Each structure stands twice: as structure tokens, then as C-alpha cells.
Amino acid sequence: MKIGERWKRAFELSRKRITPSRKAIVEVLEEQRKHLSAEEIYSCLREKHKKVGIATVYRNLELLSQMGIVHRVNFGDGKEHYEIARIPALHHHHLVCTVCGRVIDYQDFRKEEHEFMEGLGRVLETKYDFLIQSHQLYFYGICKDCRLKEVGE
Amino acid sequence: MKIGERWKRAFELSRKRITPSRKAIVEVLEEQRKHLSAEEIYSCLREKHKKVGIATVYRNLELLSQMGIVHRVNFGDGKEHYEIARIPALHHHHLVCTVCGRVIDYQDFRKEEHEFMEGLGRVLETKYDFLIQSHQLYFYGICKDCRLKEVGE
DNA sequence: CACCAAATGATAATAATTCTCATTATCACG
DNA sequence: CGTGATAATGAGAATTATTATCATTTGGTG
Ligand SMILES: [Mn+2]
Ligand SMILES: [Mn+2]
Ligand SMILES: [Zn+2]
Ligand SMILES: [Zn+2]
């Protein structure tokens, strides 16, 4: 099932209204498939001549995150970023360069990783009486370019 | 080796000065062993009658994070939190309630998890030419109390 | 003890996000 | 297909976390 069809159903179920702003925000994230900040999404919308206020962008990113339609990710650069949620089979994680901020999406070991996380998640649910909804894994390090620059200096 | 002895050595090696502010900040984090925001650390220092400016708190938390003496963690509540780094054998991860913000430190499956992360890390290092320094795993969900409240409404 | 780069404190500046409130639009219902 | 209750929006103000500036102080080396 395409994510595009899915989110409309989710809106109906949760009794949230389907508005032009919401459609436009999801559209931008689906097209770009990148990690965009609220401000970047706002700019994209302006370029497309969709007039949506910045407050509405923030409000809806919050809502869409809670609904699981978008993922909010934080790379430690002082602002939140958002990306469209992929189907579970395409779930991915992040590799962050602590020097230049470059972020790599990786999905290697998707299956093993997913199994491991599922198993761990189940144990935690039982032990801590939590209902687990999602997880995020970040690896931090130094990318090739930044390592070369360091040596050069 | 106690972490307390270790960080002084790290300072000498990286040619950073051991100042009263830095000692005091590490001290607070070692005593409290919690996830404190910069502002909370600043308050603790004032209570202990150590006069350290807020800017110095931020500056040193940045430095201590880079040195690996403290860990900067983000639970999605709009501010960074800091905790003293534990020795690798006591490495832990986080379980975050998306409703009330409660955070649980867990260290179950420490060994299996660590092995898994090490293995995954090595593959990523090779494939993406990254030098990996650390990783963080977050599980998000709803805690027991928040689930009970939801039903009550 | 003197020197000097590094560190600090006070405060201003910036940047991200949230709040307020008057106006507009969605959609369930008749 | 209207209509009304109520959710959503936009503009801008307000708030909050974090960073920058710069004159002053200090740690550590010799
Ligand atoms: Mn991603
Ligand atoms: Mn912790
Ligand atoms: Zn880099
Ligand atoms: Zn909770």
C-alpha cells in the first residue's frame, strides 16, 4: 500500500480534518524524501505557491509525527528535521558526521536489525510496562572528507 | 578505573585547562547521575554556591561532550540533556514516553546489544567510510501511567 | 613569579518553536 | 446542497534555548 493513500485513512480514523496545508506538507515530504527542517518545508511550500503559515507548518509536523506519518529526527544541530515515514520493510537509520553534520541514511542489515529491535522492544515492553511505538538508532562519527581535512591541517 | 580520575587525564592529553567551572560541572553530573539540561546544571551550581556563568556551562558541556566525558541526549522536548558517560560495560540506552516525557535508562541485553552494535558499526565504517565513535538507541512509546490515564478519560 | 593563550562572565543577539486571537474552512448532519 | 459547530489557520508577538561578543581573569608552563 502506498503511504499516500494510507495517511488519508489515518486522518479519517483519528477524526482530523484533511486540509490543503496538511496535504501540501505531506506532498513536499513525499517528493523530497529528505530530512527537512520546518523552515525548509515552509520555503518549499512558498516556492510551490502554496500559502501556509509557518505556525501551521509546525503544528502539522507535530500532528503528523504523532500519527506516525512523518518521522521527526534530531541530528544535534539545534533544529528538528522531518522525513516521510517509509513502510516498515524500508525502515532505516542514521549515520551522522559530528564534524560537518552530514547524514547518511542506511538500511543495511534491515532484517537482522529489525528482528533484534523487535526482540529487544518486546522485552522492554514487559519489563518496564511500556507500549513501544517506534525506535531510532543513531551512529555518530567522522566522515571520510572530514578525516582527510583533519590530516591536512 | 573511576571516571572521575579519567577525565583529568583526558584534559591533560588534549591540552585543555582544568578549571573550577569544569570540575564543578563534572561533579554535578557525577553526583546526580541524571539527564540534566544546561539550565538545571546551572541551578545546581548556584545552589552549591559555585558561581559559573550560563555561557560557560554551555561551552563546557559542548567540550565535555566532544571529549566523551558526558553524553548529550535529546528526548524531543526542545532542549538537550546531559549525563555523565559511564564506562563501556555500563553503557545504556533510553525508553521515552511520548506523552509525559518520562525517560527510563535501561541496560538489559547489554552484552548482546553491544555485540550487535559493534558488528553493525564495523560494517557501516567499511561501507560508508566513516569512523564511528558512538551510537544512541531510543525507544519511544507510552508508559503505564499514561496508558491508564488515556483509558480513564 | 611572570607571561600569555585560554577561559570566563555579563549581556546582547540569534534562532527555533510556541502562543494568541481574530478569521476562515471542513465536514457531519439534516 | 446549505448550515452550524468546531477545528484549523495566519500573522505576528512572545518565549525559550543556545550562541556570540568582548573586556577581564586565570591556569599552567618555564
Ligand atoms: Mn532518514
Ligand atoms: Mn541515560
Ligand atoms: Zn563530515
Ligand atoms: Zn508517560
XYZ file of N, CA and C and ligand atoms in Angstrom, chain B residues 97 99-102 142-143 145-146, ligand 4:
28
model
N 8.744 8.113 27.071
C 7.286 8.206 26.946
C 6.946 9.454 26.149
N 4.156 10.747 25.753
C 3.057 11.528 26.326
C 3.558 12.425 27.449
N 4.191 11.833 28.468
C 4.601 12.625 29.627
C 6.090 12.960 29.632
N 6.849 12.382 28.712
C 8.265 12.711 28.639
C 9.153 11.909 29.584
N 8.562 11.019 30.350
C 9.357 10.201 31.266
C 10.413 9.415 30.503
N 4.506 4.630 25.114
C 3.641 5.210 26.128
C 3.809 4.430 27.419
N 4.083 5.138 28.490
C 4.328 4.475 29.767
C 3.009 4.014 30.403
N 1.513 4.653 33.290
C 0.661 5.703 33.846
C -0.132 6.417 32.757
N 0.542 6.743 31.673
C -0.125 7.480 30.601
C -1.168 6.612 29.911
Zn 4.093 8.708 30.256
